[in-house]
């Protein structure tokens, strides 16, 4: 094997899956040099890289799903000095023309890097941002399950016998759950016994999820105060919104080369929607929707409670702007305000960890 420094450069592309990764290597002129399937463990990753290096000097690699199935491979490649780029889903029109297969997808990933189309640097997933993302994922599912549980409990009570409904139905969820959690026996019939068991189990599930949410919120509060103190000091930024914005930025903030990049990542950058004599911009409906919702939440809090923002809304409304356009402007302004604070907090968190 030739020394890597004197070998011609080749580009690695990988189509990732749960159990098997399929890799393709192309030359710097675009010629396909070979394909290989490997297992999704450390030995498989090293086997894949060794094979790729036997065909040339591997400096760049395009990997699909660096946040999911390709996360482990991306970490190993970075540790071995390979620059990794995130590959998005292949263009559908190209897929119709050239067909679909794992080797084809891997080759297309490599070609995206060679052509310069793939420029996104994947998140390192190794610090406070990843910890906040993990907690946020668990919290969202707990909130959803808790809401489903109380809705199911109330729907059962609505159709229950009248005396049971009048006894257990309460306006406040906590009171309704408390009454159902301490049920003894509603009656001796099959229906009454089933209702007793079902209502009691749903109530206990709701209480368990409430306790889980309390624990998750406390941990999120601790993490954000420790790793994002500058962000938390800003008006309207709470633990959930701070964690979401830190998580979308990632533990390697150098991937965000400007505030415009963060705005695009959050779907808060204005998109031109002009035609003829009409010159206007519209909301961007792409980007990370959780981050976009965090910006919207901050904007709503400021529109209700911050005098400076309320004055801005009144002025822009008088100029003829719609509420959605004002929200779009506010979200873009919030990104501009928070971008340096996010970078500072991530740099500080990296030093602490």
Tab-separated table of C-alpha atoms in Angstrom:
chain	number	residue	atom	x	y	z
A	1	UNK	CA	0.000	0.000	0.000
A	2	UNK	CA	1.291	3.435	-0.953
A	3	UNK	CA	1.744	6.151	1.633
A	4	UNK	CA	-1.498	8.139	2.026
A	5	UNK	CA	0.288	11.441	1.483
A	6	UNK	CA	1.438	10.498	-2.039
A	7	UNK	CA	-1.685	8.623	-3.160
A	8	UNK	CA	-4.264	10.425	-5.329
A	9	UNK	CA	-7.308	11.666	-3.425
A	10	UNK	CA	-10.489	9.610	-3.524
A	11	UNK	CA	-13.950	10.481	-2.182
A	12	UNK	CA	-15.895	8.160	0.097
A	13	UNK	CA	-19.697	8.031	0.069
A	14	UNK	CA	-21.798	5.960	2.467
A	15	UNK	CA	-25.470	4.971	2.443
A	16	UNK	CA	-26.259	4.115	6.073
A	17	UNK	CA	-28.757	1.619	7.492
A	18	UNK	CA	-29.469	0.003	10.846
A	19	UNK	CA	-27.480	-3.212	10.336
A	20	UNK	CA	-25.353	-2.577	7.245
A	21	UNK	CA	-23.609	0.408	5.657
A	22	UNK	CA	-22.891	0.448	1.922
A	23	UNK	CA	-19.890	2.509	0.800
A	24	UNK	CA	-18.668	3.678	-2.594
A	25	UNK	CA	-15.371	5.289	-3.533
A	26	UNK	CA	-14.854	7.532	-6.551
A	27	UNK	CA	-11.694	9.138	-7.886
A	28	UNK	CA	-11.088	12.875	-8.055
A	29	UNK	CA	-12.217	12.688	-11.701
A	30	UNK	CA	-15.518	11.015	-10.783
A	31	UNK	CA	-14.707	7.430	-11.765
A	32	UNK	CA	-16.311	4.750	-9.591
A	33	UNK	CA	-13.524	2.658	-8.025
A	34	UNK	CA	-15.574	0.186	-6.013
A	35	UNK	CA	-18.319	-0.506	-3.474
A	36	UNK	CA	-18.349	-2.370	-0.157
A	37	UNK	CA	-20.916	-3.362	2.490
A	38	UNK	CA	-19.851	-3.414	6.150
A	39	UNK	CA	-21.411	-4.056	9.533
A	40	UNK	CA	-22.530	-1.205	11.794
A	41	UNK	CA	-19.960	-1.639	14.554
A	42	UNK	CA	-16.486	-0.240	15.197
A	43	UNK	CA	-14.760	-3.131	13.432
A	44	UNK	CA	-17.037	-2.640	10.433
A	45	UNK	CA	-16.304	1.097	10.343
A	46	UNK	CA	-12.547	0.512	10.461
A	47	UNK	CA	-12.818	-2.191	7.798
A	48	UNK	CA	-14.698	0.238	5.566
A	49	UNK	CA	-12.101	2.998	6.063
A	50	UNK	CA	-9.172	0.621	5.516
A	51	UNK	CA	-10.729	-0.564	2.261
A	52	UNK	CA	-11.327	3.023	1.104
A	53	UNK	CA	-7.729	3.996	1.911
A	54	UNK	CA	-6.461	1.064	-0.116
A	55	UNK	CA	-7.911	2.816	-3.170
A	56	UNK	CA	-6.390	6.226	-2.475
A	57	UNK	CA	-6.035	9.069	0.018
A	58	UNK	CA	-9.359	9.615	1.820
A	59	UNK	CA	-9.707	13.195	3.030
A	60	UNK	CA	-13.429	13.763	2.511
A	61	UNK	CA	-16.508	11.594	2.994
A	62	UNK	CA	-20.236	12.074	2.431
A	63	UNK	CA	-22.405	10.188	4.908
A	64	UNK	CA	-26.192	9.946	4.933
A	65	UNK	CA	-27.949	10.186	8.296
A	66	UNK	CA	-25.075	11.457	10.434
A	67	UNK	CA	-27.567	12.147	13.225
A	68	UNK	CA	-29.118	8.653	13.176
A	69	UNK	CA	-27.779	5.460	11.538
A	70	UNK	CA	-24.567	7.144	10.428
A	71	UNK	CA	-23.667	8.775	13.766
A	72	UNK	CA	-21.210	6.087	14.839
A	73	UNK	CA	-19.469	5.978	11.463
A	74	UNK	CA	-19.206	9.778	11.333
A	75	UNK	CA	-17.506	9.829	14.750
A	76	UNK	CA	-14.968	7.184	13.717
A	77	UNK	CA	-14.197	8.970	10.433
A	78	UNK	CA	-13.628	12.286	12.217
A	79	UNK	CA	-11.334	10.580	14.739
A	80	UNK	CA	-9.326	9.206	11.800
A	81	UNK	CA	-8.871	12.671	10.308
A	82	UNK	CA	-11.510	12.444	7.566
A	83	UNK	CA	-13.688	15.508	6.931
A	84	UNK	CA	-17.310	14.371	7.043
A	85	UNK	CA	-20.209	16.028	5.210
A	86	UNK	CA	-23.910	15.458	5.827
A	87	UNK	CA	-25.743	14.134	2.758
A	88	UNK	CA	-29.427	14.913	2.380
A	89	UNK	CA	-31.970	12.653	0.727
A	90	UNK	CA	-31.193	12.230	-3.008
A	91	UNK	CA	-33.022	14.445	-5.464
A	92	UNK	CA	-36.223	12.670	-6.528
A	93	UNK	CA	-35.972	13.662	-10.175
A	94	UNK	CA	-32.442	12.228	-10.352
A	95	UNK	CA	-33.611	9.086	-8.560
A	96	UNK	CA	-36.352	8.535	-11.185
A	97	UNK	CA	-33.795	8.754	-13.976
A	98	UNK	CA	-30.990	6.675	-12.448
A	99	UNK	CA	-32.929	4.276	-10.236
A	100	UNK	CA	-32.561	3.434	-6.537
A	101	UNK	CA	-30.162	1.057	-4.808
A	102	UNK	CA	-27.789	1.225	-1.854
A	103	UNK	CA	-24.604	1.280	-3.990
A	104	UNK	CA	-26.177	4.001	-6.183
A	105	UNK	CA	-27.061	6.099	-3.142
A	106	UNK	CA	-23.528	5.681	-1.769
A	107	UNK	CA	-22.038	6.725	-5.114
A	108	UNK	CA	-24.348	9.749	-5.283
A	109	UNK	CA	-23.235	10.730	-1.770
A	110	UNK	CA	-19.608	10.708	-2.887
A	111	UNK	CA	-20.453	12.704	-6.020
A	112	UNK	CA	-22.250	15.316	-3.923
A	113	UNK	CA	-19.030	15.902	-1.987
A	114	UNK	CA	-16.914	15.984	-5.157
A	115	UNK	CA	-19.209	18.511	-6.860
A	116	UNK	CA	-19.382	20.747	-3.791
A	117	UNK	CA	-23.143	20.342	-3.352
A	118	UNK	CA	-22.651	18.765	0.089
A	119	UNK	CA	-21.385	21.463	2.449
A	120	UNK	CA	-23.204	20.703	5.712
A	121	UNK	CA	-20.941	19.736	8.595
A	122	UNK	CA	-22.638	17.191	10.905
A	123	UNK	CA	-23.022	17.753	14.625
A	124	UNK	CA	-20.380	16.176	16.830
A	125	UNK	CA	-23.015	14.952	19.362
A	126	UNK	CA	-20.528	14.894	22.201
A	127	UNK	CA	-21.392	17.608	24.738
A	128	UNK	CA	-24.015	19.741	26.433
A	129	UNK	CA	-26.001	20.345	23.241
A	130	UNK	CA	-26.504	16.625	22.715
A	131	UNK	CA	-27.461	16.188	26.377
A	132	UNK	CA	-30.124	18.896	26.018
A	133	UNK	CA	-31.398	17.351	22.786
A	134	UNK	CA	-31.749	13.954	24.468
A	135	UNK	CA	-33.747	15.387	27.362
A	136	UNK	CA	-35.907	17.456	24.989
A	137	UNK	CA	-36.763	14.337	22.970
A	138	UNK	CA	-37.864	12.505	26.127
A	139	UNK	CA	-39.782	15.556	27.350
A	140	UNK	CA	-41.742	15.978	24.108
A	141	UNK	CA	-42.853	12.357	24.150
A	142	UNK	CA	-43.836	12.621	27.833
A	143	UNK	CA	-45.910	15.755	27.188
A	144	UNK	CA	-47.646	14.049	24.271
A	145	UNK	CA	-48.361	10.890	26.279
A	146	UNK	CA	-49.632	12.910	29.244
A	147	UNK	CA	-52.044	14.847	27.029
A	148	UNK	CA	-53.271	11.635	25.397
A	149	UNK	CA	-53.812	10.057	28.809
A	150	UNK	CA	-56.003	12.844	30.214
A	151	UNK	CA	-57.950	12.992	26.937
A	152	UNK	CA	-58.618	9.252	27.119
A	153	UNK	CA	-59.645	9.477	30.764
A	154	UNK	CA	-62.071	12.334	30.068
A	155	UNK	CA	-63.548	10.581	27.018
A	156	UNK	CA	-64.292	7.512	29.158
A	157	UNK	CA	-65.910	9.677	31.817
A	158	UNK	CA	-68.073	11.454	29.211
A	159	UNK	CA	-69.705	8.161	28.181
A	160	UNK	CA	-69.765	6.632	31.695
A	161	UNK	CA	-73.003	6.216	33.658
A	162	UNK	CA	-74.350	9.553	34.843
A	163	UNK	CA	-73.696	9.020	38.559
A	164	UNK	CA	-70.046	8.096	37.881
A	165	UNK	CA	-69.573	11.071	35.580
A	166	UNK	CA	-71.023	13.519	38.105
A	167	UNK	CA	-68.857	12.044	40.850
A	168	UNK	CA	-65.499	12.015	39.030
A	169	UNK	CA	-65.697	14.734	36.358
A	170	UNK	CA	-63.724	17.822	37.387
A	171	UNK	CA	-62.733	20.853	35.364
A	172	UNK	CA	-59.111	20.770	36.494
A	173	UNK	CA	-57.087	17.801	35.274
A	174	UNK	CA	-55.308	17.356	38.615
A	175	UNK	CA	-58.597	17.043	40.528
A	176	UNK	CA	-60.060	14.656	37.961
A	177	UNK	CA	-56.953	12.451	38.083
A	178	UNK	CA	-56.821	12.531	41.884
A	179	UNK	CA	-60.388	11.267	42.140
A	180	UNK	CA	-59.793	8.445	39.652
A	181	UNK	CA	-56.464	7.394	41.170
A	182	UNK	CA	-58.066	6.623	44.542
A	183	UNK	CA	-61.052	4.674	43.240
A	184	UNK	CA	-62.032	1.635	45.259
A	185	UNK	CA	-65.032	0.068	43.552
A	186	UNK	CA	-67.718	1.761	41.438
A	187	UNK	CA	-70.028	-1.251	41.455
A	188	UNK	CA	-70.344	-4.997	41.131
A	189	UNK	CA	-71.288	-5.270	37.446
A	190	UNK	CA	-68.733	-6.086	34.754
A	191	UNK	CA	-68.941	-2.534	33.408
A	192	UNK	CA	-68.386	-0.960	36.818
A	193	UNK	CA	-65.411	-3.207	37.568
A	194	UNK	CA	-63.849	-2.469	34.167
A	195	UNK	CA	-64.397	1.270	34.598
A	196	UNK	CA	-62.778	1.185	38.023
A	197	UNK	CA	-59.673	-0.576	36.771
A	198	UNK	CA	-59.327	1.527	33.578
A	199	UNK	CA	-59.822	4.912	35.236
A	200	UNK	CA	-57.435	4.048	38.052
A	201	UNK	CA	-54.714	2.874	35.638
A	202	UNK	CA	-55.071	5.961	33.414
A	203	UNK	CA	-54.905	8.232	36.436
A	204	UNK	CA	-51.769	6.502	37.726
A	205	UNK	CA	-50.209	6.772	34.257
A	206	UNK	CA	-50.925	10.522	34.217
A	207	UNK	CA	-49.365	10.948	37.663
A	208	UNK	CA	-46.303	8.946	36.628
A	209	UNK	CA	-45.852	11.090	33.496
A	210	UNK	CA	-46.308	14.274	35.546
A	211	UNK	CA	-43.547	13.153	37.914
A	212	UNK	CA	-41.348	12.244	34.925
A	213	UNK	CA	-41.900	15.688	33.404
A	214	UNK	CA	-41.031	17.360	36.688
A	215	UNK	CA	-37.747	15.448	36.815
A	216	UNK	CA	-36.941	16.233	33.161
A	217	UNK	CA	-37.739	19.928	33.635
A	218	UNK	CA	-35.505	20.119	36.692
A	219	UNK	CA	-32.620	18.542	34.777
A	220	UNK	CA	-33.210	20.848	31.824
A	221	UNK	CA	-33.220	23.847	34.154
A	222	UNK	CA	-29.919	22.723	35.683
A	223	UNK	CA	-28.289	22.031	32.322
A	224	UNK	CA	-29.332	25.296	30.683
A	225	UNK	CA	-28.314	27.412	33.684
A	226	UNK	CA	-24.914	25.701	33.688
A	227	UNK	CA	-24.214	25.481	29.948
A	228	UNK	CA	-26.273	28.369	28.526
A	229	UNK	CA	-26.276	31.135	31.159
A	230	UNK	CA	-26.032	34.022	28.658
A	231	UNK	CA	-28.971	32.665	26.681
A	232	UNK	CA	-31.118	32.211	29.785
A	233	UNK	CA	-30.591	35.852	30.771
A	234	UNK	CA	-32.459	37.073	27.695
A	235	UNK	CA	-36.093	38.150	27.919
A	236	UNK	CA	-38.506	35.350	26.996
A	237	UNK	CA	-35.906	32.561	26.914
A	238	UNK	CA	-36.795	29.670	29.212
A	239	UNK	CA	-35.185	26.263	29.752
A	240	UNK	CA	-37.094	24.546	26.914
A	241	UNK	CA	-36.443	27.226	24.290
A	242	UNK	CA	-32.807	27.606	25.344
A	243	UNK	CA	-32.231	23.843	25.168
A	244	UNK	CA	-33.852	23.651	21.720
A	245	UNK	CA	-31.701	26.454	20.280
A	246	UNK	CA	-28.495	25.055	21.797
A	247	UNK	CA	-29.344	21.569	20.500
A	248	UNK	CA	-29.995	22.759	16.947
A	249	UNK	CA	-26.677	24.651	16.939
A	250	UNK	CA	-24.805	21.510	18.049
A	251	UNK	CA	-21.683	20.954	20.099
A	252	UNK	CA	-19.429	22.128	17.240
A	253	UNK	CA	-20.676	25.674	16.529
A	254	UNK	CA	-18.012	26.223	13.871
A	255	UNK	CA	-20.492	24.565	11.502
A	256	UNK	CA	-22.552	27.782	11.802
A	257	UNK	CA	-20.394	30.252	9.907
A	258	UNK	CA	-22.805	33.174	10.407
A	259	UNK	CA	-26.072	34.230	11.992
A	260	UNK	CA	-27.671	33.824	8.553
A	261	UNK	CA	-26.714	30.126	8.660
A	262	UNK	CA	-28.424	29.752	12.042
A	263	UNK	CA	-31.501	31.584	10.726
A	264	UNK	CA	-31.689	29.222	7.754
A	265	UNK	CA	-31.229	26.226	10.050
A	266	UNK	CA	-34.161	27.446	12.167
A	267	UNK	CA	-36.329	28.307	9.155
A	268	UNK	CA	-36.295	31.989	10.160
A	269	UNK	CA	-34.569	33.469	7.128
A	270	UNK	CA	-36.816	35.562	4.871
A	271	UNK	CA	-37.437	34.087	1.435
A	272	UNK	CA	-38.122	36.388	-1.531
A	273	UNK	CA	-41.715	36.163	-2.809
A	274	UNK	CA	-41.704	39.068	-5.242
A	275	UNK	CA	-43.531	39.215	-8.537
A	276	UNK	CA	-43.829	42.060	-10.996
A	277	UNK	CA	-44.142	45.348	-9.138
A	278	UNK	CA	-44.771	43.615	-5.805
A	279	UNK	CA	-41.646	43.224	-3.692
A	280	UNK	CA	-42.113	41.207	-0.518
A	281	UNK	CA	-40.699	38.359	1.569
A	282	UNK	CA	-42.446	35.362	3.070
A	283	UNK	CA	-41.956	32.941	5.943
A	284	UNK	CA	-39.578	30.038	5.451
A	285	UNK	CA	-41.446	26.795	6.132
A	286	UNK	CA	-38.300	24.685	6.061
A	287	UNK	CA	-35.541	24.263	8.616
A	288	UNK	CA	-35.760	22.694	12.056
A	289	UNK	CA	-39.379	23.120	13.133
A	290	UNK	CA	-38.640	22.664	16.841
A	291	UNK	CA	-36.123	25.519	16.686
A	292	UNK	CA	-38.571	27.616	14.677
A	293	UNK	CA	-41.206	26.995	17.349
A	294	UNK	CA	-38.729	28.056	20.049
A	295	UNK	CA	-38.153	31.359	18.222
A	296	UNK	CA	-41.916	31.790	17.823
A	297	UNK	CA	-42.417	31.202	21.560
A	298	UNK	CA	-39.807	33.832	22.439
A	299	UNK	CA	-41.403	36.254	19.963
A	300	UNK	CA	-44.880	35.691	21.438
A	301	UNK	CA	-43.632	36.293	24.991
A	302	UNK	CA	-41.956	39.513	23.930
A	303	UNK	CA	-44.972	40.683	21.928
A	304	UNK	CA	-47.118	40.292	25.038
A	305	UNK	CA	-44.776	41.536	27.744
A	306	UNK	CA	-41.764	43.473	26.453
A	307	UNK	CA	-42.481	47.220	25.907
A	308	UNK	CA	-39.848	47.573	23.175
A	309	UNK	CA	-41.302	44.691	21.152
A	310	UNK	CA	-44.871	45.874	21.653
A	311	UNK	CA	-43.932	49.305	20.317
A	312	UNK	CA	-42.269	47.650	17.312
A	313	UNK	CA	-45.403	45.588	16.592
A	314	UNK	CA	-47.599	48.697	16.729
A	315	UNK	CA	-45.298	50.574	14.342
A	316	UNK	CA	-45.077	47.739	11.820
A	317	UNK	CA	-48.830	47.140	11.987
A	318	UNK	CA	-49.412	50.825	11.182
A	319	UNK	CA	-47.127	50.381	8.163
A	320	UNK	CA	-49.469	47.681	6.849
A	321	UNK	CA	-47.532	44.528	7.730
A	322	UNK	CA	-49.507	41.400	8.591
A	323	UNK	CA	-49.095	39.586	11.900
A	324	UNK	CA	-47.202	36.709	10.226
A	325	UNK	CA	-44.799	39.116	8.549
A	326	UNK	CA	-44.141	40.835	11.873
A	327	UNK	CA	-43.488	37.476	13.512
A	328	UNK	CA	-41.084	36.587	10.694
A	329	UNK	CA	-39.161	39.848	11.250
A	330	UNK	CA	-39.085	39.284	15.008
A	331	UNK	CA	-37.777	35.737	14.672
A	332	UNK	CA	-34.999	36.912	12.377
A	333	UNK	CA	-34.126	39.695	14.830
A	334	UNK	CA	-34.090	37.215	17.736
A	335	UNK	CA	-31.631	35.013	15.814
A	336	UNK	CA	-29.369	38.031	15.266
A	337	UNK	CA	-29.535	38.848	18.981
A	338	UNK	CA	-29.018	35.304	20.274
A	339	UNK	CA	-26.415	34.025	17.774
A	340	UNK	CA	-23.312	35.424	19.567
A	341	UNK	CA	-24.712	34.307	22.930
A	342	UNK	CA	-25.212	30.755	21.660
A	343	UNK	CA	-21.629	30.641	20.381
A	344	UNK	CA	-20.311	31.995	23.675
A	345	UNK	CA	-22.298	29.489	25.733
A	346	UNK	CA	-21.236	26.541	23.555
A	347	UNK	CA	-17.574	27.575	23.777
A	348	UNK	CA	-17.871	27.889	27.527
A	349	UNK	CA	-19.629	24.536	27.833
A	350	UNK	CA	-16.886	22.862	25.776
A	351	UNK	CA	-14.263	24.290	28.139
A	352	UNK	CA	-16.159	23.078	31.215
A	353	UNK	CA	-16.718	19.572	29.853
